[in-house]
mmCIF file of C-alpha atoms and ligand atoms in Angstrom:
data_model
loop_
_atom_site.group_PDB
_atom_site.id
_atom_site.type_symbol
_atom_site.label_atom_id
_atom_site.label_comp_id
_atom_site.label_asym_id
_atom_site.label_seq_id
_atom_site.Cartn_x
_atom_site.Cartn_y
_atom_site.Cartn_z
ATOM 1 C CA MET A 60 -0.328 -0.358 0.071
ATOM 2 C CA LYS A 61 1.146 3.544 -0.310
ATOM 3 C CA TYR A 62 -0.754 7.138 0.288
ATOM 4 C CA TYR A 63 0.296 10.172 -1.213
ATOM 5 C CA MET A 64 -1.159 13.437 -0.136
ATOM 6 C CA PRO A 65 1.459 16.271 -0.372
ATOM 7 C CA VAL A 66 -1.332 19.178 -0.104
ATOM 8 C CA ARG A 67 -1.399 21.138 2.995
ATOM 9 C CA VAL A 68 -5.153 21.715 3.895
ATOM 10 C CA PHE A 69 -6.371 24.568 5.762
ATOM 11 C CA ASP A 70 -9.803 24.110 6.654
ATOM 12 C CA GLU A 71 -11.500 26.836 8.903
ATOM 13 C CA LYS A 72 -13.218 30.231 8.142
ATOM 14 C CA ASP A 73 -11.288 32.833 6.933
ATOM 15 C CA CYS A 74 -8.419 30.858 6.209
ATOM 16 C CA VAL A 75 -7.058 32.513 3.110
ATOM 17 C CA ARG A 76 -6.889 35.733 5.222
ATOM 18 C CA ASN A 77 -5.472 33.945 8.114
ATOM 19 C CA HIS A 78 -2.633 32.432 6.108
ATOM 20 C CA TRP A 79 -1.404 35.273 4.053
ATOM 21 C CA LYS A 80 2.126 34.618 5.093
ATOM 22 C CA GLU A 81 2.082 30.933 3.896
ATOM 23 C CA LEU A 82 0.596 32.299 0.349
ATOM 24 C CA GLY A 83 3.207 35.048 0.282
ATOM 25 C CA SER A 84 5.988 32.415 0.774
ATOM 26 C CA LEU A 85 5.306 31.071 -2.786
ATOM 27 C CA GLY A 86 6.802 33.945 -4.362
ATOM 28 C CA LYS A 87 6.704 37.767 -5.554
ATOM 29 C CA LYS A 88 4.002 37.312 -8.398
ATOM 30 C CA ALA A 89 1.330 35.380 -8.589
ATOM 31 C CA LEU A 90 -1.131 34.549 -11.480
ATOM 32 C CA ILE A 91 -4.785 34.038 -10.197
ATOM 33 C CA VAL A 92 -7.007 31.635 -12.680
ATOM 34 C CA THR A 93 -11.003 31.494 -12.436
ATOM 35 C CA GLY A 94 -13.725 31.881 -14.151
ATOM 36 C CA LYS A 95 -16.043 34.888 -14.986
ATOM 37 C CA GLY A 96 -18.361 35.232 -12.080
ATOM 38 C CA SER A 97 -18.564 33.407 -9.130
ATOM 39 C CA ALA A 98 -15.055 34.480 -7.776
ATOM 40 C CA PHE A 99 -15.618 37.951 -7.784
ATOM 41 C CA SER A 100 -19.072 37.451 -6.035
ATOM 42 C CA ASN A 101 -18.442 35.002 -3.174
ATOM 43 C CA GLY A 102 -15.369 36.482 -1.402
ATOM 44 C CA SER A 103 -13.231 34.630 -2.496
ATOM 45 C CA PHE A 104 -11.297 36.636 -4.854
ATOM 46 C CA ASP A 105 -11.520 39.596 -2.341
ATOM 47 C CA ASP A 106 -9.619 37.313 0.258
ATOM 48 C CA ILE A 107 -7.036 36.226 -1.733
ATOM 49 C CA GLU A 108 -6.345 39.813 -3.111
ATOM 50 C CA ALA A 109 -6.499 41.351 0.787
ATOM 51 C CA ALA A 110 -4.201 38.228 1.585
ATOM 52 C CA LEU A 111 -1.407 38.748 -1.555
ATOM 53 C CA LYS A 112 -1.738 42.380 -0.481
ATOM 54 C CA GLN A 113 -0.609 41.948 2.985
ATOM 55 C CA ALA A 114 2.095 39.610 1.814
ATOM 56 C CA ASP A 115 3.238 42.190 -0.605
ATOM 57 C CA THR A 116 2.892 39.796 -3.601
ATOM 58 C CA GLU A 117 1.904 41.210 -6.949
ATOM 59 C CA TYR A 118 -0.629 39.232 -9.263
ATOM 60 C CA MET A 119 -2.123 39.336 -12.636
ATOM 61 C CA THR A 120 -5.570 37.815 -13.397
ATOM 62 C CA PHE A 121 -7.000 35.346 -15.698
ATOM 63 C CA SER A 122 -10.613 34.915 -15.144
ATOM 64 C CA ASP A 123 -11.546 33.297 -19.079
ATOM 65 C CA VAL A 124 -11.557 29.581 -17.622
ATOM 66 C CA GLU A 125 -15.029 28.106 -18.804
ATOM 67 C CA GLU A 126 -17.030 25.243 -17.780
ATOM 68 C CA ASN A 127 -14.675 21.946 -18.480
ATOM 69 C CA PRO A 128 -11.959 23.983 -19.521
ATOM 70 C CA SER A 129 -10.189 23.373 -22.827
ATOM 71 C CA THR A 130 -6.611 22.765 -23.885
ATOM 72 C CA ASP A 131 -6.861 25.764 -25.966
ATOM 73 C CA THR A 132 -7.920 27.924 -22.804
ATOM 74 C CA VAL A 133 -4.847 27.000 -20.589
ATOM 75 C CA LEU A 134 -2.807 27.319 -23.727
ATOM 76 C CA ALA A 135 -4.132 31.022 -24.109
ATOM 77 C CA ALA A 136 -3.686 31.599 -20.348
ATOM 78 C CA ALA A 137 -0.050 30.396 -20.439
ATOM 79 C CA GLY A 138 0.879 32.210 -23.392
ATOM 80 C CA LYS A 139 -0.696 35.389 -21.598
ATOM 81 C CA ALA A 140 1.306 35.118 -18.679
ATOM 82 C CA ALA A 141 4.612 33.574 -20.044
ATOM 83 C CA ALA A 142 6.562 36.811 -20.043
ATOM 84 C CA GLU A 143 5.146 38.201 -16.607
ATOM 85 C CA LYS A 144 7.596 36.347 -14.047
ATOM 86 C CA ILE A 145 4.877 34.381 -12.414
ATOM 87 C CA ASP A 146 6.225 32.640 -9.176
ATOM 88 C CA PHE A 147 2.779 30.634 -8.698
ATOM 89 C CA VAL A 148 -0.606 29.982 -9.782
ATOM 90 C CA ILE A 149 -3.727 30.491 -7.803
ATOM 91 C CA GLY A 150 -7.020 28.476 -8.907
ATOM 92 C CA ILE A 151 -10.326 29.939 -7.182
ATOM 93 C CA GLY A 152 -13.649 28.319 -8.155
ATOM 94 C CA GLY A 153 -15.051 24.917 -8.899
ATOM 95 C CA GLY A 154 -12.865 22.182 -10.376
ATOM 96 C CA SER A 155 -12.597 24.171 -13.994
ATOM 97 C CA PRO A 156 -10.576 26.889 -12.646
ATOM 98 C CA MET A 157 -8.414 24.416 -10.312
ATOM 99 C CA ASP A 158 -7.941 22.048 -12.860
ATOM 100 C CA ALA A 159 -6.748 24.693 -15.534
ATOM 101 C CA ALA A 160 -4.508 26.341 -12.623
ATOM 102 C CA LYS A 161 -2.550 22.990 -12.576
ATOM 103 C CA ALA A 162 -1.933 22.684 -15.979
ATOM 104 C CA ILE A 163 -1.017 26.393 -16.483
ATOM 105 C CA ALA A 164 1.205 25.881 -13.721
ATOM 106 C CA LEU A 165 3.072 22.997 -15.691
ATOM 107 C CA LEU A 166 3.060 24.809 -18.958
ATOM 108 C CA LEU A 167 4.685 28.171 -16.990
ATOM 109 C CA LYS A 168 7.587 25.947 -15.704
ATOM 110 C CA HIS A 169 8.102 24.936 -19.003
ATOM 111 C CA PRO A 170 8.258 27.438 -21.749
ATOM 112 C CA GLY A 171 7.355 26.540 -25.274
ATOM 113 C CA ALA A 172 5.411 23.742 -23.988
ATOM 114 C CA ASP A 173 2.566 22.937 -26.065
ATOM 115 C CA LEU A 174 -0.762 20.679 -26.168
ATOM 116 C CA GLN A 175 1.508 17.573 -26.643
ATOM 117 C CA TYR A 176 3.336 18.434 -23.353
ATOM 118 C CA LEU A 177 0.217 17.913 -21.176
ATOM 119 C CA TYR A 178 -0.630 14.234 -22.807
ATOM 120 C CA ASP A 179 3.055 13.022 -22.922
ATOM 121 C CA ALA A 180 4.347 11.100 -19.965
ATOM 122 C CA SER A 181 7.697 10.887 -21.020
ATOM 123 C CA LYS A 182 8.015 15.013 -20.252
ATOM 124 C CA ASP A 183 9.391 16.687 -16.802
ATOM 125 C CA PRO A 184 6.076 16.705 -14.870
ATOM 126 C CA SER A 185 7.359 19.308 -12.306
ATOM 127 C CA SER A 186 5.223 22.779 -12.373
ATOM 128 C CA LEU A 187 5.127 26.215 -10.662
ATOM 129 C CA PRO A 188 3.522 25.853 -7.141
ATOM 130 C CA VAL A 189 -0.147 26.015 -7.151
ATOM 131 C CA VAL A 190 -2.796 26.985 -4.455
ATOM 132 C CA CYS A 191 -6.382 25.927 -4.443
ATOM 133 C CA VAL A 192 -9.259 28.029 -3.281
ATOM 134 C CA PRO A 193 -12.551 25.758 -3.844
ATOM 135 C CA THR A 194 -15.862 27.568 -4.098
ATOM 136 C CA THR A 195 -18.067 24.447 -4.529
ATOM 137 C CA CYS A 196 -18.258 21.247 -2.668
ATOM 138 C CA GLY A 197 -17.937 18.352 -5.715
ATOM 139 C CA THR A 198 -14.358 18.340 -7.541
ATOM 140 C CA GLY A 199 -11.983 17.959 -4.764
ATOM 141 C CA SER A 200 -9.509 18.927 -7.133
ATOM 142 C CA GLU A 201 -7.898 20.930 -4.456
ATOM 143 C CA VAL A 202 -6.305 18.216 -3.029
ATOM 144 C CA THR A 203 -5.355 15.831 -6.143
ATOM 145 C CA GLY A 204 -3.182 15.908 -8.734
ATOM 146 C CA VAL A 205 -5.410 15.511 -11.492
ATOM 147 C CA SER A 206 -6.181 18.134 -14.529
ATOM 148 C CA VAL A 207 -9.505 17.044 -16.556
ATOM 149 C CA LEU A 208 -9.543 19.283 -19.587
ATOM 150 C CA THR A 209 -11.302 19.266 -22.894
ATOM 151 C CA ARG A 210 -10.026 18.479 -25.967
ATOM 152 C CA HIS A 211 -12.164 19.783 -28.857
ATOM 153 C CA ASP A 212 -9.598 17.564 -31.261
ATOM 154 C CA LYS A 213 -10.925 14.507 -29.259
ATOM 155 C CA LYS A 214 -14.637 15.639 -28.612
ATOM 156 C CA THR A 215 -14.317 14.912 -25.079
ATOM 157 C CA LYS A 216 -12.486 15.286 -21.641
ATOM 158 C CA MET A 217 -9.391 13.964 -20.879
ATOM 159 C CA SER A 218 -7.066 14.102 -17.586
ATOM 160 C CA MET A 219 -3.700 15.637 -18.131
ATOM 161 C CA VAL A 220 -0.828 12.743 -17.813
ATOM 162 C CA HIS A 221 0.911 14.706 -15.590
ATOM 163 C CA LYS A 222 -0.113 15.079 -11.495
ATOM 164 C CA VAL A 223 0.237 18.594 -10.100
ATOM 165 C CA PHE A 224 -0.804 17.926 -6.716
ATOM 166 C CA PRO A 225 -1.261 21.766 -5.134
ATOM 167 C CA GLU A 226 1.024 23.448 -2.426
ATOM 168 C CA PHE A 227 -1.946 24.739 -0.481
ATOM 169 C CA ALA A 228 -5.700 23.940 -0.254
ATOM 170 C CA PHE A 229 -7.838 26.719 1.416
ATOM 171 C CA ILE A 230 -11.326 25.229 2.423
ATOM 172 C CA ASP A 231 -13.711 27.734 3.606
ATOM 173 C CA GLY A 232 -17.715 26.908 3.727
ATOM 174 C CA LYS A 233 -18.779 30.514 3.464
ATOM 175 C CA TYR A 234 -18.061 30.314 -0.260
ATOM 176 C CA LEU A 235 -20.917 28.024 -0.679
ATOM 177 C CA SER A 236 -23.126 30.688 1.072
ATOM 178 C CA SER A 237 -24.429 32.771 -2.051
ATOM 179 C CA ALA A 238 -24.091 29.387 -4.400
ATOM 180 C CA SER A 239 -27.341 28.224 -6.172
ATOM 181 C CA HIS A 240 -29.175 24.934 -4.838
ATOM 182 C CA THR A 241 -28.526 23.698 -8.307
ATOM 183 C CA LEU A 242 -24.749 23.976 -8.374
ATOM 184 C CA ILE A 243 -24.730 22.581 -4.574
ATOM 185 C CA VAL A 244 -26.597 19.515 -5.471
ATOM 186 C CA ASN A 245 -24.415 18.773 -8.801
ATOM 187 C CA SER A 246 -21.262 19.426 -6.960
ATOM 188 C CA ALA A 247 -22.308 17.540 -3.990
ATOM 189 C CA VAL A 248 -23.589 14.510 -5.857
ATOM 190 C CA ASP A 249 -19.946 14.654 -7.895
ATOM 191 C CA ALA A 250 -18.137 14.534 -4.138
ATOM 192 C CA LEU A 251 -20.775 11.364 -3.315
ATOM 193 C CA SER A 252 -19.607 10.060 -6.659
ATOM 194 C CA HIS A 253 -15.851 10.166 -6.056
ATOM 195 C CA LEU A 254 -16.475 8.775 -2.376
ATOM 196 C CA LEU A 255 -18.304 5.958 -3.727
ATOM 197 C CA GLU A 256 -16.082 5.161 -7.103
ATOM 198 C CA SER A 257 -12.719 5.590 -4.755
ATOM 199 C CA VAL A 258 -14.111 2.307 -2.647
ATOM 200 C CA ILE A 259 -15.681 0.136 -5.281
ATOM 201 C CA ASN A 260 -12.170 0.424 -6.991
ATOM 202 C CA ARG A 261 -9.480 -2.200 -7.756
ATOM 203 C CA ASN A 262 -7.541 0.160 -6.050
ATOM 204 C CA ALA A 263 -9.353 0.823 -2.820
ATOM 205 C CA ASP A 264 -7.017 -0.044 0.410
ATOM 206 C CA ASP A 265 -7.351 0.609 4.190
ATOM 207 C CA TYR A 266 -5.892 4.331 3.801
ATOM 208 C CA VAL A 267 -8.781 5.096 0.788
ATOM 209 C CA ARG A 268 -11.524 3.517 2.820
ATOM 210 C CA MET A 269 -10.425 5.724 5.845
ATOM 211 C CA THR A 270 -10.742 9.044 4.118
ATOM 212 C CA ALA A 271 -13.574 7.887 1.918
ATOM 213 C CA GLU A 272 -15.639 6.631 5.092
ATOM 214 C CA ALA A 273 -15.345 9.639 6.816
ATOM 215 C CA GLY A 274 -16.422 11.697 3.750
ATOM 216 C CA LEU A 275 -19.376 9.483 3.281
ATOM 217 C CA LYS A 276 -20.523 10.228 6.962
ATOM 218 C CA LEU A 277 -20.211 13.783 6.709
ATOM 219 C CA TRP A 278 -21.961 13.620 3.147
ATOM 220 C CA ALA A 279 -25.032 11.778 4.937
ATOM 221 C CA LYS A 280 -25.243 14.626 7.412
ATOM 222 C CA GLN A 281 -25.771 17.096 4.680
ATOM 223 C CA LYS A 282 -28.256 14.876 2.330
ATOM 224 C CA ASP A 283 -31.470 16.777 3.203
ATOM 225 C CA VAL A 284 -29.970 20.236 2.337
ATOM 226 C CA LEU A 285 -29.994 18.718 -0.942
ATOM 227 C CA THR A 286 -33.161 17.453 -1.391
ATOM 228 C CA GLY A 287 -34.642 20.906 0.117
ATOM 229 C CA ASP A 288 -35.487 19.100 3.233
ATOM 230 C CA LYS A 289 -33.080 21.038 5.681
ATOM 231 C CA THR A 290 -31.862 24.939 5.085
ATOM 232 C CA ALA A 291 -28.183 25.094 4.891
ATOM 233 C CA GLY A 292 -26.267 27.362 7.526
ATOM 234 C CA GLU A 293 -22.617 27.892 8.361
ATOM 235 C CA GLU A 294 -21.949 24.507 9.616
ATOM 236 C CA GLU A 295 -23.635 22.860 6.783
ATOM 237 C CA TYR A 296 -21.584 24.760 4.328
ATOM 238 C CA SER A 297 -18.365 23.436 6.065
ATOM 239 C CA LEU A 298 -19.505 20.239 6.173
ATOM 240 C CA LEU A 299 -20.031 20.298 2.494
ATOM 241 C CA MET A 300 -16.957 21.566 1.812
ATOM 242 C CA ARG A 301 -15.007 18.832 3.943
ATOM 243 C CA SER A 302 -16.570 15.936 2.515
ATOM 244 C CA SER A 303 -16.006 17.092 -0.912
ATOM 245 C CA CYS A 304 -12.176 17.443 0.375
ATOM 246 C CA LEU A 305 -12.358 14.013 1.829
ATOM 247 C CA ALA A 306 -13.522 12.819 -1.702
ATOM 248 C CA GLY A 307 -10.830 14.259 -3.276
ATOM 249 C CA MET A 308 -8.088 13.007 -0.932
ATOM 250 C CA SER A 309 -10.015 9.401 -1.740
ATOM 251 C CA ILE A 310 -9.870 9.508 -5.304
ATOM 252 C CA ALA A 311 -6.149 10.962 -5.175
ATOM 253 C CA GLN A 312 -5.283 7.567 -4.221
ATOM 254 C CA SER A 313 -7.423 4.936 -6.095
ATOM 255 C CA GLY A 314 -8.637 7.266 -9.205
ATOM 256 C CA THR A 315 -12.693 7.438 -10.217
ATOM 257 C CA SER A 316 -13.842 4.308 -12.226
ATOM 258 C CA LEU A 317 -17.132 4.042 -14.417
ATOM 259 C CA PRO A 318 -19.600 6.510 -13.833
ATOM 260 C CA HIS A 319 -16.895 9.120 -14.117
ATOM 261 C CA ALA A 320 -15.528 7.679 -17.261
ATOM 262 C CA LEU A 321 -18.981 7.173 -18.596
ATOM 263 C CA SER A 322 -20.243 10.897 -18.041
ATOM 264 C CA TYR A 323 -17.604 12.605 -20.155
ATOM 265 C CA PRO A 324 -19.008 11.997 -23.338
ATOM 266 C CA VAL A 325 -22.084 13.100 -22.271
ATOM 267 C CA THR A 326 -21.274 16.458 -20.778
ATOM 268 C CA TYR A 327 -19.064 16.978 -23.547
ATOM 269 C CA GLU A 328 -22.166 16.259 -26.135
ATOM 270 C CA LEU A 329 -24.873 17.811 -24.428
ATOM 271 C CA GLY A 330 -23.379 20.069 -21.639
ATOM 272 C CA ILE A 331 -24.995 18.381 -18.571
ATOM 273 C CA PRO A 332 -23.298 19.731 -15.859
ATOM 274 C CA HIS A 333 -20.490 17.023 -14.416
ATOM 275 C CA GLY A 334 -22.094 15.926 -11.164
ATOM 276 C CA LYS A 335 -25.247 15.538 -12.751
ATOM 277 C CA ALA A 336 -23.809 13.451 -15.982
ATOM 278 C CA VAL A 337 -22.077 11.122 -12.968
ATOM 279 C CA GLY A 338 -25.208 10.583 -11.247
ATOM 280 C CA CYS A 339 -26.797 9.310 -14.303
ATOM 281 C CA PHE A 340 -24.274 6.435 -14.076
ATOM 282 C CA LEU A 341 -24.245 5.884 -10.678
ATOM 283 C CA PRO A 342 -27.717 3.905 -9.697
ATOM 284 C CA GLY A 343 -26.648 1.334 -12.574
ATOM 285 C CA PHE A 344 -23.009 0.997 -11.372
ATOM 286 C CA LEU A 345 -24.097 0.699 -7.786
ATOM 287 C CA SER A 346 -26.699 -2.050 -9.210
ATOM 288 C CA ALA A 347 -23.599 -4.150 -10.818
ATOM 289 C CA ALA A 348 -21.152 -3.815 -7.585
ATOM 290 C CA PRO A 349 -21.602 -6.956 -4.995
ATOM 291 C CA ALA A 350 -24.495 -6.295 -2.792
ATOM 292 C CA ASP A 351 -22.939 -6.491 0.372
ATOM 293 C CA GLU A 352 -20.517 -3.705 -0.110
ATOM 294 C CA ARG A 353 -22.561 -1.422 -2.027
ATOM 295 C CA ASP A 354 -25.598 -1.703 0.618
ATOM 296 C CA GLY A 355 -22.588 -1.189 3.523
ATOM 297 C CA LEU A 356 -21.527 2.118 1.494
ATOM 298 C CA LEU A 357 -25.049 3.299 0.921
ATOM 299 C CA ARG A 358 -26.278 3.103 4.840
ATOM 300 C CA LEU A 359 -23.244 5.037 5.562
ATOM 301 C CA SER A 360 -24.370 7.727 2.760
ATOM 302 C CA GLY A 361 -27.766 7.705 4.532
ATOM 303 C CA PHE A 362 -29.645 5.663 2.327
ATOM 304 C CA SER A 363 -31.578 2.761 3.528
ATOM 305 C CA ASP A 364 -30.954 0.759 0.049
ATOM 306 C CA LEU A 365 -30.500 0.854 -3.365
ATOM 307 C CA SER A 366 -33.968 1.904 -4.626
ATOM 308 C CA ASP A 367 -33.683 4.618 -1.803
ATOM 309 C CA PHE A 368 -30.917 6.016 -3.754
ATOM 310 C CA ARG A 369 -32.522 5.656 -7.173
ATOM 311 C CA ASP A 370 -35.375 7.661 -5.491
ATOM 312 C CA PHE A 371 -32.577 10.505 -4.345
ATOM 313 C CA ILE A 372 -31.438 10.849 -7.628
ATOM 314 C CA ARG A 373 -34.610 10.994 -9.060
ATOM 315 C CA ARG A 374 -35.869 13.906 -6.822
ATOM 316 C CA VAL A 375 -33.032 15.971 -7.078
ATOM 317 C CA PHE A 376 -32.340 15.765 -10.814
ATOM 318 C CA GLY A 377 -35.702 14.865 -12.227
ATOM 319 C CA ASP A 378 -35.915 12.817 -15.081
ATOM 320 C CA ILE A 379 -32.604 13.155 -17.308
ATOM 321 C CA ASN A 380 -33.065 11.896 -20.828
ATOM 322 C CA ILE A 381 -30.049 11.300 -22.750
ATOM 323 C CA PRO A 382 -30.402 10.032 -26.507
ATOM 324 C CA GLU A 383 -29.553 6.533 -27.251
ATOM 325 C CA ASP A 384 -26.580 7.592 -29.531
ATOM 326 C CA ILE A 385 -24.720 9.883 -26.789
ATOM 327 C CA LEU A 386 -25.088 6.731 -24.352
ATOM 328 C CA GLY A 387 -23.598 4.483 -26.999
ATOM 329 C CA ARG A 388 -20.731 6.768 -27.160
ATOM 330 C CA SER A 389 -20.159 6.194 -23.306
ATOM 331 C CA TYR A 390 -20.365 2.726 -23.624
ATOM 332 C CA GLU A 391 -17.890 2.971 -26.201
ATOM 333 C CA ALA A 392 -15.253 4.950 -24.803
ATOM 334 C CA VAL A 393 -15.205 2.842 -21.548
ATOM 335 C CA ARG A 394 -15.329 -0.745 -23.694
ATOM 336 C CA ASN A 395 -12.130 0.388 -25.413
ATOM 337 C CA ASN A 396 -10.361 1.312 -22.423
ATOM 338 C CA PRO A 397 -8.958 -1.998 -20.781
ATOM 339 C CA ALA A 398 -7.942 0.252 -17.944
ATOM 340 C CA LYS A 399 -11.185 1.741 -17.293
ATOM 341 C CA MET A 400 -12.924 -1.515 -17.582
ATOM 342 C CA LYS A 401 -10.903 -3.135 -14.862
ATOM 343 C CA SER A 402 -11.167 -0.013 -12.516
ATOM 344 C CA ALA A 403 -14.079 -1.114 -10.758
ATOM 345 C CA SER A 404 -13.320 -3.755 -7.170
ATOM 346 C CA PHE A 405 -15.650 -6.346 -9.157
ATOM 347 C CA GLU A 406 -15.291 -7.720 -12.685
ATOM 348 C CA VAL A 407 -17.186 -5.900 -15.837
ATOM 349 C CA ASP A 408 -18.091 -7.647 -18.488
ATOM 350 C CA ASP A 409 -19.120 -6.586 -21.829
ATOM 351 C CA GLU A 410 -22.976 -7.266 -20.722
ATOM 352 C CA MET A 411 -22.588 -5.956 -17.467
ATOM 353 C CA LEU A 412 -21.345 -2.231 -18.909
ATOM 354 C CA ARG A 413 -24.144 -2.330 -21.491
ATOM 355 C CA ARG A 414 -26.852 -2.997 -18.564
ATOM 356 C CA MET A 415 -24.974 -0.019 -16.841
ATOM 357 C CA VAL A 416 -25.260 2.264 -19.313
ATOM 358 C CA PHE A 417 -28.669 1.393 -21.137
ATOM 359 C CA ASP A 418 -31.253 -0.129 -18.320
HETATM 360 FE FE1 FE2 B 175 -15.804 14.366 -10.650
#
């Protein structure tokens, strides 16, 4: 067994402002990477700006990261920042800006690196230091080395081959208080999927179970917020964020499994948000998993059984209709990927995969 989690996590209210010294220790100039909107309205950008000012650290901002960021975007960002003597990169937001920040930090460390560099495992994987400030409760990207990028040339999303773990992760539930209910639901289902896929996984071991089971217990406490049966406050936001972080720590060890792999073509073709797309495939995946393993995990997550879980997915997402041809693309993408076919803790054959996708 091995366990590698090199990110220093600060999980507390106002942690960005509290830890300005650590932030400033990374260099004289930062590149802040965000999406267009929420970082500027939920307080996270203001906190980073204040902490950098206090540390006397300069910064420039790239705020053009789209949902499911493309390799074109990260190359453009690195191109803009190339002449600026950037020492470190700060990703603020959901998975999109954080994943983009990792790829940009890698590109900035290796002037002249191109698209191929991101997908060539023989290249030097070192990067500029990365800091992540999550403002959603799903991706866990703040504690993983993974950067998932959209490849328009391949018409899907693909993880960069290099692992770029952030130096610091600042976890503060207050950034969720201005998020929409839909965003919270989508991202919390993504976190749940990370927790389940990391454990029902051929790479799962006691260390993965440690973080995943702790994450599932916290997730269960906030389940009623997702269905609208409970109103979220400071404590709930903080626990949602923490369970997402624990989920990230879990997939950082074992990786994701079939629901994630199946979801990518659905998101690419239909623009269905990541958490919702993954949620479509979770019931089928759980249905195929060994009953004792599945039922124990579902109970930890606050569900009585698989049908209770199916009801929950239907309740939070409504009916999701995915055309047969797109489902076919998901099926083909996984069937032609031997590593993914073997990623679950149980044997998956063609017929089982077909049922997971089409039933
Ligand atoms: Fe995910």
